[in-house]
Short mmCIF file of C-alpha atoms and ligand atoms in Angstrom, two decimals:
data_model
loop_
_atom_site.label_atom_id
_atom_site.label_comp_id
_atom_site.label_asym_id
_atom_site.label_seq_id
_atom_site.Cartn_x
_atom_site.Cartn_y
_atom_site.Cartn_z
CA MET A 9 0.00 0.00 0.00
CA PRO A 10 1.43 3.46 -0.85
CA THR A 11 2.71 5.29 2.24
CA LEU A 12 0.40 8.29 1.81
CA LEU A 13 -2.75 6.18 1.57
CA LYS A 14 -1.66 4.14 4.56
CA LYS A 15 -1.10 7.26 6.66
CA GLU A 16 -4.40 8.76 5.56
CA ILE A 17 -6.32 5.68 6.74
CA LEU A 18 -4.49 5.24 10.02
CA ASP A 19 -4.21 8.89 10.99
CA GLN A 20 -7.98 8.98 11.49
CA GLY A 21 -7.43 7.13 14.78
CA ASP A 22 -4.77 6.71 17.47
CA ILE A 23 -1.48 5.33 16.30
CA PRO A 24 -0.30 2.92 19.01
CA THR A 25 2.88 4.28 20.62
CA HIS A 26 4.18 0.79 21.38
CA ILE A 27 3.41 -2.40 19.47
CA ALA A 28 4.73 -5.71 20.83
CA ILE A 29 4.63 -8.86 18.73
CA ILE A 30 4.83 -12.58 19.50
CA MET A 31 6.06 -13.83 16.14
CA ASP A 32 4.70 -17.37 16.11
CA GLY A 33 4.12 -19.94 13.39
CA ASN A 34 7.45 -20.08 11.56
CA GLY A 35 7.78 -23.83 12.06
CA ARG A 36 4.23 -24.57 10.91
CA TRP A 37 4.64 -22.27 7.90
CA ALA A 38 7.65 -24.35 6.88
CA LYS A 39 5.98 -27.69 7.64
CA ALA A 40 3.02 -26.79 5.42
CA ARG A 41 5.54 -26.43 2.57
CA ASN A 42 7.56 -29.54 3.40
CA LEU A 43 10.50 -27.34 4.31
CA PRO A 44 12.78 -27.57 7.36
CA ARG A 45 11.70 -25.42 10.32
CA VAL A 46 14.65 -23.11 9.86
CA ALA A 47 13.30 -22.11 6.43
CA GLY A 48 10.30 -20.69 8.31
CA HIS A 49 12.60 -18.60 10.50
CA GLY A 50 14.41 -17.42 7.36
CA GLU A 51 11.16 -16.29 5.76
CA GLY A 52 10.17 -14.77 9.10
CA ILE A 53 13.06 -12.34 8.65
CA ASN A 54 11.32 -10.92 5.58
CA SER A 55 8.26 -10.22 7.75
CA VAL A 56 10.49 -8.59 10.37
CA ARG A 57 12.01 -6.30 7.72
CA GLU A 58 8.59 -5.33 6.33
CA ILE A 59 6.96 -4.76 9.72
CA VAL A 60 9.91 -2.67 10.98
CA ARG A 61 9.75 -0.48 7.86
CA ALA A 62 5.95 -0.14 8.07
CA CYS A 63 6.04 0.78 11.79
CA GLY A 64 8.61 3.48 11.02
CA GLU A 65 6.46 4.89 8.22
CA ILE A 66 3.25 4.78 10.26
CA GLY A 67 4.88 6.63 13.16
CA VAL A 68 4.89 3.88 15.80
CA SER A 69 7.52 4.84 18.42
CA TYR A 70 8.36 1.42 19.90
CA LEU A 71 8.26 -2.04 18.37
CA THR A 72 9.16 -5.00 20.60
CA LEU A 73 9.69 -8.35 18.89
CA TYR A 74 9.69 -11.59 20.87
CA THR A 75 12.66 -13.03 19.05
CA PHE A 76 13.88 -15.72 21.46
CA SER A 77 12.36 -16.65 24.80
CA SER A 78 14.09 -17.97 27.91
CA GLU A 79 12.27 -21.25 27.20
CA ASN A 80 13.39 -21.44 23.54
CA TRP A 81 16.79 -22.73 24.74
CA GLN A 82 15.03 -26.07 25.21
CA ARG A 83 14.56 -26.50 21.45
CA PRO A 84 16.84 -28.90 19.55
CA ARG A 85 20.41 -27.63 19.57
CA THR A 86 20.54 -27.41 15.78
CA GLU A 87 17.48 -25.15 15.69
CA VAL A 88 18.80 -22.90 18.47
CA SER A 89 22.10 -22.50 16.69
CA ALA A 90 20.37 -21.82 13.34
CA ILE A 91 18.25 -19.07 14.96
CA MET A 92 21.35 -17.51 16.57
CA LYS A 93 23.19 -17.54 13.22
CA LEU A 94 20.17 -16.03 11.49
CA LEU A 95 19.98 -13.34 14.13
CA LEU A 96 23.64 -12.38 13.75
CA GLY A 97 23.52 -12.56 9.95
CA THR A 98 20.41 -10.37 9.85
CA ILE A 99 21.84 -7.74 12.19
CA LYS A 100 25.07 -7.59 10.18
CA LYS A 101 23.19 -7.33 6.89
CA GLU A 102 20.49 -4.88 7.95
CA ILE A 103 22.13 -2.61 10.52
CA LYS A 104 23.37 0.02 8.04
CA ASN A 105 19.94 0.32 6.50
CA LEU A 106 18.28 0.49 9.92
CA HIS A 107 20.77 3.17 10.96
CA LYS A 108 20.15 5.17 7.77
CA ASN A 109 16.44 5.09 8.57
CA GLY A 110 16.96 6.39 12.10
CA VAL A 111 16.02 3.14 13.85
CA LYS A 112 17.36 2.82 17.39
CA LEU A 113 18.07 -0.80 18.29
CA SER A 114 17.93 -2.14 21.84
CA SER A 115 17.26 -5.43 23.56
CA ILE A 116 15.54 -6.87 26.61
CA GLY A 117 16.40 -10.20 28.17
CA ASN A 118 19.55 -11.92 29.35
CA LEU A 119 22.02 -11.21 26.54
CA GLU A 120 24.73 -12.94 28.58
CA GLU A 121 23.16 -16.27 27.62
CA LEU A 122 23.62 -15.68 23.89
CA PRO A 123 26.61 -17.06 22.01
CA LYS A 124 29.45 -14.52 22.07
CA ASP A 125 29.33 -13.62 18.37
CA SER A 126 25.54 -13.06 18.37
CA ARG A 127 25.78 -11.02 21.57
CA GLU A 128 28.57 -8.87 20.14
CA GLY A 129 26.65 -8.37 16.89
CA ILE A 130 23.65 -7.09 18.83
CA LEU A 131 25.78 -4.87 21.08
CA ASN A 132 27.51 -3.35 18.02
CA GLY A 133 24.12 -2.61 16.47
CA ILE A 134 22.90 -1.03 19.71
CA GLU A 135 26.05 1.10 19.91
CA MET A 136 25.88 2.20 16.26
CA THR A 137 22.26 3.33 16.51
CA ARG A 138 22.18 4.70 20.05
CA ASN A 139 21.78 8.36 19.06
CA ASN A 140 19.00 7.76 16.53
CA ASN A 141 15.55 9.10 17.22
CA GLY A 142 13.32 7.16 14.84
CA LEU A 143 11.59 3.88 15.60
CA ASN A 144 12.79 2.14 18.78
CA LEU A 145 13.26 -1.49 17.77
CA ILE A 146 13.49 -3.68 20.86
CA LEU A 147 14.49 -7.32 20.41
CA ALA A 148 13.46 -9.62 23.24
CA LEU A 149 16.34 -12.11 23.38
CA SER A 150 16.58 -14.87 25.94
CA TYR A 151 13.69 -13.00 27.53
CA GLY A 152 11.10 -14.27 29.97
CA GLY A 153 8.55 -12.16 31.84
CA ARG A 154 8.81 -14.22 35.04
CA GLN A 155 12.61 -14.12 34.96
CA GLU A 156 12.44 -10.35 34.48
CA LEU A 157 10.15 -9.98 37.51
CA LEU A 158 12.44 -12.17 39.63
CA MET A 159 15.40 -10.02 38.59
CA ALA A 160 13.52 -6.87 39.59
CA ILE A 161 12.47 -8.35 42.95
CA ARG A 162 16.04 -9.43 43.70
CA ARG A 163 17.34 -5.95 42.88
CA ILE A 164 14.78 -4.38 45.19
CA ALA A 165 15.66 -6.89 47.94
CA ASP A 166 19.34 -5.94 47.52
CA LYS A 167 18.47 -2.26 47.91
CA ILE A 168 16.48 -2.98 51.06
CA GLN A 169 19.25 -5.13 52.46
CA SER A 170 21.84 -2.43 51.84
CA GLY A 171 19.59 0.21 53.41
CA GLU A 172 19.16 2.11 50.14
CA MET A 173 15.39 1.53 50.23
CA GLU A 174 12.74 0.88 52.90
CA LYS A 175 10.21 -1.93 52.48
CA ASP A 176 7.36 0.61 52.60
CA GLN A 177 8.82 2.44 49.63
CA ILE A 178 8.19 -0.49 47.27
CA SER A 179 5.74 0.79 44.67
CA GLU A 180 4.77 0.07 41.07
CA GLU A 181 7.10 2.82 39.97
CA LYS A 182 10.03 1.40 41.95
CA LEU A 183 9.44 -2.03 40.46
CA VAL A 184 9.18 -0.64 36.92
CA ASN A 185 12.54 1.05 37.50
CA GLU A 186 14.13 -2.40 37.82
CA LEU A 187 12.57 -3.96 34.69
CA TYR A 188 14.39 -4.21 31.35
CA THR A 189 11.73 -1.90 29.95
CA THR A 190 12.19 0.98 32.36
CA ASN A 191 11.80 4.14 30.21
CA VAL A 192 9.69 2.26 27.65
CA PRO A 193 5.91 2.87 27.73
CA ASP A 194 3.78 -0.26 28.15
CA PRO A 195 2.62 -1.82 24.88
CA ASP A 196 -0.68 -0.39 23.62
CA LEU A 197 -1.17 -3.23 21.19
CA LEU A 198 0.13 -6.77 21.64
CA ILE A 199 -0.09 -8.94 18.54
CA ARG A 200 0.33 -12.70 18.48
CA THR A 201 0.47 -14.48 15.15
CA GLY A 202 0.19 -18.20 14.47
CA GLY A 203 -3.21 -18.98 16.00
CA GLU A 204 -2.34 -19.58 19.67
CA HIS A 205 -4.11 -17.63 22.41
CA ARG A 206 -1.53 -17.16 25.14
CA LEU A 207 1.17 -14.76 26.37
CA SER A 208 3.95 -17.36 26.65
CA ASN A 209 5.85 -15.42 29.33
CA PHE A 210 6.07 -12.23 27.23
CA LEU A 211 5.96 -8.80 28.95
CA LEU A 212 3.81 -10.12 31.81
CA TRP A 213 3.93 -6.92 33.87
CA GLN A 214 3.90 -4.51 30.94
CA SER A 215 0.93 -6.04 29.10
CA ALA A 216 -1.54 -5.57 31.98
CA TYR A 217 -3.65 -3.16 29.89
CA SER A 218 -2.43 -3.92 26.38
CA GLU A 219 -5.02 -4.55 23.71
CA LEU A 220 -4.54 -8.09 22.40
CA TYR A 221 -4.78 -8.90 18.71
CA LEU A 222 -4.63 -12.61 17.94
CA SER A 223 -4.10 -13.58 14.34
CA ASP A 224 -4.27 -17.05 12.80
CA ILE A 225 -1.74 -16.02 10.17
CA PHE A 226 1.73 -17.58 10.50
CA TRP A 227 4.48 -15.02 11.10
CA PRO A 228 6.15 -15.43 7.68
CA ASP A 229 2.82 -14.40 6.09
CA PHE A 230 2.19 -11.50 8.47
CA ARG A 231 3.07 -8.44 6.42
CA GLU A 232 2.16 -4.77 6.13
CA ASN A 233 -1.51 -5.32 5.25
CA GLU A 234 -1.97 -7.59 8.26
CA LEU A 235 -0.32 -4.96 10.48
CA ILE A 236 -2.65 -2.27 9.17
CA THR A 237 -5.65 -4.54 9.79
CA ALA A 238 -4.44 -5.04 13.37
CA ILE A 239 -4.02 -1.30 13.95
CA LEU A 240 -7.46 -0.56 12.50
CA ASP A 241 -8.93 -3.18 14.82
CA TYR A 242 -7.11 -1.55 17.76
CA GLN A 243 -8.41 1.89 16.74
CA ALA A 244 -12.00 0.62 16.86
CA ARG A 245 -11.68 -0.37 20.53
CA GLN A 246 -12.28 1.69 23.64
CA ARG A 247 -9.52 1.43 26.23
CA ARG A 248 -11.09 1.83 29.66
CA PHE A 249 -8.21 1.00 32.05
CA GLY A 250 -10.76 -0.25 34.62
CA LYS A 251 -13.11 2.74 34.29
CA THR A 252 -16.64 2.77 32.82
CA GLY A 253 -17.37 3.61 29.19
CA GLU A 254 -19.15 6.81 30.29
CA GLN A 255 -16.12 7.99 32.24
CA ILE A 256 -13.96 7.60 29.16
CA SER A 257 -16.24 9.34 26.64
C1 FPP B 310 8.34 -18.75 16.52
O1 FPP B 310 7.90 -19.67 15.56
C2 FPP B 310 9.60 -18.12 16.10
C3 FPP B 310 10.76 -18.10 16.82
C4 FPP B 310 10.89 -18.73 18.15
C5 FPP B 310 11.97 -17.48 16.31
C6 FPP B 310 11.71 -16.17 15.64
C7 FPP B 310 12.96 -15.62 15.16
C8 FPP B 310 13.11 -15.00 13.98
C9 FPP B 310 12.04 -14.78 12.97
C10 FPP B 310 14.42 -14.39 13.69
C11 FPP B 310 14.29 -12.97 14.11
C12 FPP B 310 15.42 -12.15 13.75
C13 FPP B 310 15.46 -10.82 13.98
C14 FPP B 310 16.59 -10.04 13.45
C15 FPP B 310 14.41 -10.12 14.77
P1 FPP B 310 7.87 -21.21 15.96
O2 FPP B 310 9.17 -21.80 15.57
O3 FPP B 310 7.50 -21.34 17.39
O4 FPP B 310 6.72 -21.72 15.04
P2 FPP B 310 5.74 -22.96 15.33
O5 FPP B 310 4.90 -22.55 16.51
O6 FPP B 310 4.96 -23.05 14.07
O7 FPP B 310 6.59 -24.16 15.59
#
């Protein structure tokens, strides 16, 4: 769809500030074509490229992609290593173009658990783009929502133990300060592709009031038109944050 037309349609409603996506269905996309699972991840990269570009053009400020979960380490070793290679190869290949387009790359999750070359590739990309002020592209890598909450709780416990904080000072704000996503607004729209209806340990704290959009489409087939459909669906909803409809309108 031409950029102008796209903007004209979407600008009639709220553009979500933060979109988070659970990119699911790569394996099934490949299986349906008698291809190895990794071919699905490879094609998934083309969706990543298209969705990143579209989000930049639409004026989304933050895009978080669930790229590799804490639990994904349990997959067969060959698949894990193929995903890590794909990740590094993609960053190396795309980073100049992302940089040129003002994208600021960052990550959430335990990067320490990644193989050294993949970790360094990500860190180089983060460093190269750190002064950009276009789309914030956040890759969730070795990320788990429960693990993130445990990390935050431990950090708060350390502060209490050292006398830096009192127990009574624990608040939502103090907890948010210890999450990977401190300084990032909560997702307005959380998309899951691939037909499953669950959060799978993604942004458990941050998604408390996110609008969920569940699509049956496998990630490699989820492209710009599907994103626009999701945003239009989001725009048709009323976000009440626990209040009544009358209070909102
Ligand atoms: C889920 O599909 C997909 C993943 C766990 C990996 C996604 C990773 C990529 C597309 C590479 C991303 C790279 C960058 C640079 C962001 P699945 O394998 O769980 O599919 P299935 O449910 O059909 O088995």
